Amino acid sequence: MAKPIYILGTGLSHNGSAVLLKDGRVCVGIEKERLTRIKHDGGNDTLAIQYCLDAEGIELKDLSLVVQCANFEIPDRNYYKGKRIFADAKDLKIVDISHHLAHAYSAVGTSPFSECAVMVIDGCGSPLDQFLKLHPDRQQHIAPEFLNENQMLCEKDSFYHFDGQQLTPLAKDFSKMAEQSDNLFSLPTTQHSIGGFYASVSNYVFGDMDDVGKLMGLAPFGKSGTYDFEAFEFKSGNLFVNDGWKNQFDNPSQGYAYFKEHFDYYANVAKWAQEQVEKAVLQCIQNRLEKFPHQNLCYSGGVALNAVANAKLQDAQIAEDIYFEPAAADNGLALGCAFYGWLDYLKMPKVPHDGSTCFGKTYTDSEIDATFDKEENKKYDPKKITDEAELVRYCAEKLKEGKTIAWFQSGSEFGPRSLGRRSILAHPGIENMKDRINLDIKFREDFRPFAPAVLKDKVGNYFQSARYSPYMILVDKTRHEYIQALKNVTHRDGSARVQTVEKSWNPKFALLIEAFYEQTGIAVLLNTSLNKKGMPIVETPDEAIHLFGITDLDILVMENTILEK
C-alpha cells in the first residue's frame, strides 16, 4: 500500500491557520484563533500545525511538503514571532507563495470546477518586490507602470485562469500603501482597495475595523440616496478610491451609546458604503471578464465575504456559475497553500472536493465525558440519548417550545460561519427570540441579524431566488407570506443570509431540521455561531460548557450528551 502524500499549508497573516491535505484531499484544518481564543490571531503557527498533526496522528517526518504564506514578509523557517515547529526539521521542504496566489488556490482547490477564472479582491496582498522574488517567472504578467514605480506597491486585486492544474495571472492591479496618520479614515491597507475602504468606514461607524460584517448588518437600516458622491472610479480598467468622500464625514462614533443616539446617521453611512462596494465589485469583475471571458468564476479574498454584494454579482449573470470561497479571508490562506503544493508544486491531479468546509477534529465520547470529571463541571448532570432519531426529535421538540440550543457536533467549521457543527439554534418565528439571543447570549448589538438554515430542497418555498447557498455567503429575500414565520431570521429590508443544508456533508444538522419541520411545518432554523461577542467560535467541549454556563443558553448538545438548565 502506497504511503500517503501529506502536504501542510500554513498561513501566518492575521487570521492564521493550518491545513493538512492527504493525497489531495483536506483531512484536517484549523484557524489559530480557535486554539488561542484570541480573535483574528496570527503570527507563529506552531499551535495550529500541531493540532493538525495530532488530529491526523502523524509527525513532521510524515510530511512531503510545507507551503507557507505571510503578508509583508517571507517567514524564516525556524523563527517567526517565536520558535517554529520546523526549527529542528532541517530536511523538510518548505515553499513560499504570495498572498493573492494563496487566496486563488484556496478557491480552485475546493471549487467544483476543472477549469475557471478566479478573482481575488481584498484589503492588501503581497508587496510587488516580494511577489517578484517568490515568482520571478511571472514578471511578464505585471504592467510596466508598476515595475517602474519606486515606492512600495501591494496587490489590490488579481485575476487568474485555472486550467485544471495551474493558475496563470491574467490581470494584476497594485496600489501603494495608504499613508498612516491620525485621520479618521487612515487605513492599514493599500490606498485604493475595496477592502480597505470598507474597513475604514467600519472604523468610522463602530470604532472597529476587525468586524466589518457589522457594517453589512447595519446597512439595511439606512436609506439609499442620502449621499450622492462616489467613493470609487475606474481608469483604464483599474479601480481607484476617490479621497474626496472622506471630507463628507466628520462625526465618528464615540462609543456604543453615541452610536445608538445617532443610529439613523450611521445607518445611512453604512448604506452608502455598502452600495459603493456592491458597484465597485461588480464593475471590477465585469471589467476582467469582458477581457478574459469564462463561464466559470471563483471568487476569493476578504471582500468576497460580503454576502449582499455576492448576491448582486450572482444576479448580474456575468458568469454562468460562480463559486464563492467560504474561507475567503486570510483564514483561507493555509488552504490555498496546501492546494498549491498539491496542484502546482507536485503537479498532482485535482481531487474532487466533497463541498464540506468542516475540517476540525471530532471529539470522542470519552473526551466529552472527561470534561465532566473536572471540578468546575461537576455541578452539571449530563444525560445521553444514543439513538440519533430520538435525539433530533427531542431537540426539535425543545426548539418548538422556544428553547435555545448550543449544538456541538463532529469537526468544526473552517471559516467565519457556523454551519451546524458549532451553532446556536432557535425557532425562527417565536416573538422576541432574536432580541433575547443578541442581548442575553451573544451580548452584541441589537441590530445584528441571524441566518436561516433551510433544507436544500425547501429553499424555494421560503426565499424568492432559491439560491444554492451552503456556506451562508449569499443573501436572498424572504417570501412575503413567510416574513412573520421567519421574523427572527429576516432582516429589516426583508433580506436573509441563507444557509442551504444538505445531508451529504451535514447529515445530523439536516436530520434536526427535518425533525423540526415534521413538528412545526417550518423547514428552517435560526442558526448563529457558538460564541459570544469578541470570542472565537467554540472548538472544544470545555469551551462549549463554559459558554453554556455564562450565557442564557437553555440546552447544550455535544454529540449525544445533553445538558439542560
CSV table of N, CA and C in Angstrom, one decimal, residues 275-347:
chain,number,residue,atom,x,y,z
A,275,GLU,N,-23.5,50.1,-0.7
A,275,GLU,CA,-23.8,50.3,-2.1
A,275,GLU,C,-22.6,50.6,-3.0
A,276,GLN,N,-21.7,51.4,-2.4
A,276,GLN,CA,-20.5,51.7,-3.1
A,276,GLN,C,-19.7,50.4,-3.4
A,277,VAL,N,-19.6,49.6,-2.4
A,277,VAL,CA,-18.8,48.3,-2.5
A,277,VAL,C,-19.5,47.4,-3.6
A,278,GLU,N,-20.8,47.3,-3.5
A,278,GLU,CA,-21.5,46.5,-4.5
A,278,GLU,C,-21.2,46.9,-5.9
A,279,LYS,N,-21.3,48.2,-6.2
A,279,LYS,CA,-21.0,48.8,-7.5
A,279,LYS,C,-19.5,48.5,-7.9
A,280,ALA,N,-18.6,48.7,-7.0
A,280,ALA,CA,-17.2,48.5,-7.3
A,280,ALA,C,-16.8,47.1,-7.6
A,281,VAL,N,-17.3,46.2,-6.8
A,281,VAL,CA,-17.1,44.7,-7.0
A,281,VAL,C,-17.6,44.3,-8.4
A,282,LEU,N,-18.8,44.7,-8.7
A,282,LEU,CA,-19.4,44.3,-9.9
A,282,LEU,C,-18.7,44.9,-11.1
A,283,GLN,N,-18.3,46.1,-11.0
A,283,GLN,CA,-17.6,46.8,-12.2
A,283,GLN,C,-16.2,46.2,-12.3
A,284,CYS,N,-15.5,45.9,-11.2
A,284,CYS,CA,-14.2,45.3,-11.3
A,284,CYS,C,-14.2,44.0,-11.9
A,285,ILE,N,-15.1,43.1,-11.5
A,285,ILE,CA,-15.2,41.7,-12.1
A,285,ILE,C,-15.7,41.7,-13.5
A,286,GLN,N,-16.7,42.6,-13.8
A,286,GLN,CA,-17.2,42.7,-15.1
A,286,GLN,C,-16.0,43.1,-16.1
A,287,ASN,N,-15.2,44.0,-15.7
A,287,ASN,CA,-14.1,44.5,-16.5
A,287,ASN,C,-13.2,43.4,-16.8
A,288,ARG,N,-12.8,42.5,-15.8
A,288,ARG,CA,-11.9,41.4,-16.1
A,288,ARG,C,-12.5,40.4,-17.0
A,289,LEU,N,-13.8,40.1,-16.8
A,289,LEU,CA,-14.4,39.0,-17.6
A,289,LEU,C,-14.7,39.5,-19.0
A,290,GLU,N,-14.9,40.8,-19.2
A,290,GLU,CA,-15.0,41.3,-20.6
A,290,GLU,C,-13.8,41.0,-21.4
A,291,LYS,N,-12.6,41.2,-20.7
A,291,LYS,CA,-11.3,41.0,-21.4
A,291,LYS,C,-11.0,39.5,-21.5
A,292,PHE,N,-11.4,38.7,-20.5
A,292,PHE,CA,-11.0,37.3,-20.4
A,292,PHE,C,-12.2,36.5,-20.0
A,293,PRO,N,-13.1,36.3,-21.0
A,293,PRO,CA,-14.4,35.6,-20.7
A,293,PRO,C,-14.2,34.2,-20.2
A,294,HIS,N,-15.1,33.8,-19.3
A,294,HIS,CA,-15.1,32.4,-18.9
A,294,HIS,C,-16.5,32.1,-18.2
A,295,GLN,N,-17.0,30.9,-18.5
A,295,GLN,CA,-18.3,30.6,-17.9
A,295,GLN,C,-18.3,30.3,-16.4
A,296,ASN,N,-17.1,29.9,-15.9
A,296,ASN,CA,-17.0,29.6,-14.5
A,296,ASN,C,-16.1,30.6,-13.8
A,297,LEU,N,-16.5,31.0,-12.7
A,297,LEU,CA,-15.7,32.0,-11.9
A,297,LEU,C,-15.6,31.6,-10.5
A,298,CYS,N,-14.4,31.6,-9.9
A,298,CYS,CA,-14.2,31.5,-8.5
A,298,CYS,C,-13.9,32.9,-7.9
A,299,TYR,N,-14.3,33.2,-6.7
A,299,TYR,CA,-14.2,34.5,-6.1
A,299,TYR,C,-13.7,34.3,-4.7
A,300,SER,N,-12.6,35.0,-4.4
A,300,SER,CA,-12.0,34.9,-3.0
A,300,SER,C,-11.4,36.2,-2.6
A,301,GLY,N,-10.7,36.2,-1.5
A,301,GLY,CA,-10.3,37.5,-0.8
A,301,GLY,C,-11.3,38.0,0.1
A,302,GLY,N,-10.9,38.8,1.1
A,302,GLY,CA,-11.8,39.2,2.2
A,302,GLY,C,-13.1,39.9,1.7
A,303,VAL,N,-13.0,40.6,0.6
A,303,VAL,CA,-14.2,41.3,0.1
A,303,VAL,C,-15.3,40.3,-0.3
A,304,ALA,N,-14.9,39.1,-0.7
A,304,ALA,CA,-15.8,38.0,-1.1
A,304,ALA,C,-16.7,37.5,0.0
A,305,LEU,N,-16.5,38.0,1.2
A,305,LEU,CA,-17.4,37.6,2.3
A,305,LEU,C,-18.6,38.5,2.4
A,306,ASN,N,-18.7,39.5,1.5
A,306,ASN,CA,-19.8,40.4,1.6
A,306,ASN,C,-21.0,39.8,0.9
A,307,ALA,N,-21.9,39.2,1.7
A,307,ALA,CA,-23.0,38.3,1.1
A,307,ALA,C,-24.0,39.1,0.3
A,308,VAL,N,-24.1,40.4,0.6
A,308,VAL,CA,-25.1,41.2,-0.2
A,308,VAL,C,-24.5,41.5,-1.6
A,309,ALA,N,-23.2,41.9,-1.6
A,309,ALA,CA,-22.5,42.1,-2.9
A,309,ALA,C,-22.5,40.8,-3.7
A,310,ASN,N,-22.3,39.7,-3.1
A,310,ASN,CA,-22.2,38.4,-3.8
A,310,ASN,C,-23.5,38.1,-4.5
A,311,ALA,N,-24.6,38.4,-3.8
A,311,ALA,CA,-25.9,38.1,-4.4
A,311,ALA,C,-26.1,39.0,-5.7
A,312,LYS,N,-25.7,40.3,-5.5
A,312,LYS,CA,-25.8,41.2,-6.7
A,312,LYS,C,-24.9,40.7,-7.9
A,313,LEU,N,-23.8,40.2,-7.5
A,313,LEU,CA,-22.9,39.6,-8.5
A,313,LEU,C,-23.5,38.4,-9.2
A,314,GLN,N,-24.1,37.5,-8.4
A,314,GLN,CA,-24.8,36.4,-9.0
A,314,GLN,C,-25.9,36.8,-9.9
A,315,ASP,N,-26.7,37.7,-9.4
A,315,ASP,CA,-27.9,38.2,-10.2
A,315,ASP,C,-27.5,38.9,-11.5
A,316,ALA,N,-26.3,39.4,-11.6
A,316,ALA,CA,-25.8,40.1,-12.8
A,316,ALA,C,-25.5,39.1,-13.9
A,317,GLN,N,-25.4,37.8,-13.6
A,317,GLN,CA,-25.2,36.8,-14.5
A,317,GLN,C,-24.0,37.0,-15.5
A,318,ILE,N,-22.9,37.5,-14.9
A,318,ILE,CA,-21.7,37.8,-15.7
A,318,ILE,C,-20.9,36.5,-15.9
A,319,ALA,N,-21.2,35.5,-15.2
A,319,ALA,CA,-20.7,34.1,-15.4
A,319,ALA,C,-21.8,33.1,-15.2
A,320,GLU,N,-21.7,32.0,-15.9
A,320,GLU,CA,-22.8,31.0,-15.8
A,320,GLU,C,-22.8,30.4,-14.4
A,321,ASP,N,-21.6,30.2,-13.8
A,321,ASP,CA,-21.6,29.6,-12.4
A,321,ASP,C,-20.5,30.3,-11.6
A,322,ILE,N,-20.8,30.7,-10.4
A,322,ILE,CA,-19.8,31.4,-9.5
A,322,ILE,C,-19.7,30.6,-8.3
A,323,TYR,N,-18.4,30.3,-7.9
A,323,TYR,CA,-18.1,29.7,-6.6
A,323,TYR,C,-17.5,30.7,-5.7
A,324,PHE,N,-18.2,30.9,-4.6
A,324,PHE,CA,-17.7,31.9,-3.5
A,324,PHE,C,-17.0,31.1,-2.5
A,325,GLU,N,-15.7,31.3,-2.3
A,325,GLU,CA,-14.9,30.6,-1.4
A,325,GLU,C,-15.3,30.8,0.0
A,326,PRO,N,-15.7,29.8,0.8
A,326,PRO,CA,-16.3,30.1,2.2
A,326,PRO,C,-15.3,30.7,3.1
A,327,ALA,N,-14.0,30.3,3.0
A,327,ALA,CA,-13.0,30.9,3.9
A,327,ALA,C,-12.2,31.9,3.0
A,328,ALA,N,-12.9,32.9,2.6
A,328,ALA,CA,-12.3,33.8,1.6
A,328,ALA,C,-11.3,34.8,2.2
A,329,ALA,N,-11.4,35.1,3.5
A,329,ALA,CA,-10.4,36.0,4.1
A,329,ALA,C,-9.1,35.3,4.4
A,330,ASP,N,-8.2,35.9,5.2
A,330,ASP,CA,-6.9,35.4,5.4
A,330,ASP,C,-6.9,34.0,6.1
A,331,ASN,N,-8.0,33.6,6.7
A,331,ASN,CA,-8.0,32.3,7.3
A,331,ASN,C,-7.9,31.2,6.2
A,332,GLY,N,-8.2,31.6,5.0
A,332,GLY,CA,-8.2,30.6,3.9
A,332,GLY,C,-6.8,30.5,3.2
A,333,LEU,N,-5.8,31.3,3.7
A,333,LEU,CA,-4.5,31.3,3.0
A,333,LEU,C,-3.9,29.9,3.2
A,334,ALA,N,-4.0,29.3,4.3
A,334,ALA,CA,-3.4,27.9,4.5
A,334,ALA,C,-4.0,26.9,3.6
A,335,LEU,N,-5.3,27.0,3.4
A,335,LEU,CA,-5.9,26.1,2.4
A,335,LEU,C,-5.4,26.3,1.0
A,336,GLY,N,-5.2,27.5,0.6
A,336,GLY,CA,-4.6,27.8,-0.7
A,336,GLY,C,-3.2,27.3,-0.8
A,337,CYS,N,-2.4,27.5,0.3
A,337,CYS,CA,-1.0,27.0,0.3
A,337,CYS,C,-1.0,25.5,0.1
A,338,ALA,N,-1.8,24.8,0.8
A,338,ALA,CA,-1.8,23.3,0.6
A,338,ALA,C,-2.2,22.9,-0.8
A,339,PHE,N,-3.2,23.5,-1.4
A,339,PHE,CA,-3.6,23.1,-2.7
A,339,PHE,C,-2.5,23.5,-3.8
A,340,TYR,N,-1.8,24.6,-3.5
A,340,TYR,CA,-0.7,25.0,-4.4
A,340,TYR,C,0.3,23.9,-4.4
A,341,GLY,N,0.6,23.4,-3.2
A,341,GLY,CA,1.6,22.3,-3.1
A,341,GLY,C,1.2,21.1,-3.9
A,342,TRP,N,-0.1,20.7,-3.8
A,342,TRP,CA,-0.5,19.5,-4.5
A,342,TRP,C,-0.6,19.7,-6.0
A,343,LEU,N,-1.2,20.8,-6.4
A,343,LEU,CA,-1.5,21.0,-7.8
A,343,LEU,C,-0.3,21.6,-8.6
A,344,ASP,N,0.3,22.6,-8.1
A,344,ASP,CA,1.3,23.3,-8.8
A,344,ASP,C,2.7,22.8,-8.6
A,345,TYR,N,3.1,22.6,-7.3
A,345,TYR,CA,4.4,22.2,-7.0
A,345,TYR,C,4.6,20.7,-7.3
A,346,LEU,N,3.7,19.8,-6.9
A,346,LEU,CA,3.9,18.4,-7.1
A,346,LEU,C,3.2,17.9,-8.4
A,347,LYS,N,2.5,18.8,-9.1
A,347,LYS,CA,1.8,18.5,-10.3
A,347,LYS,C,0.9,17.3,-10.3
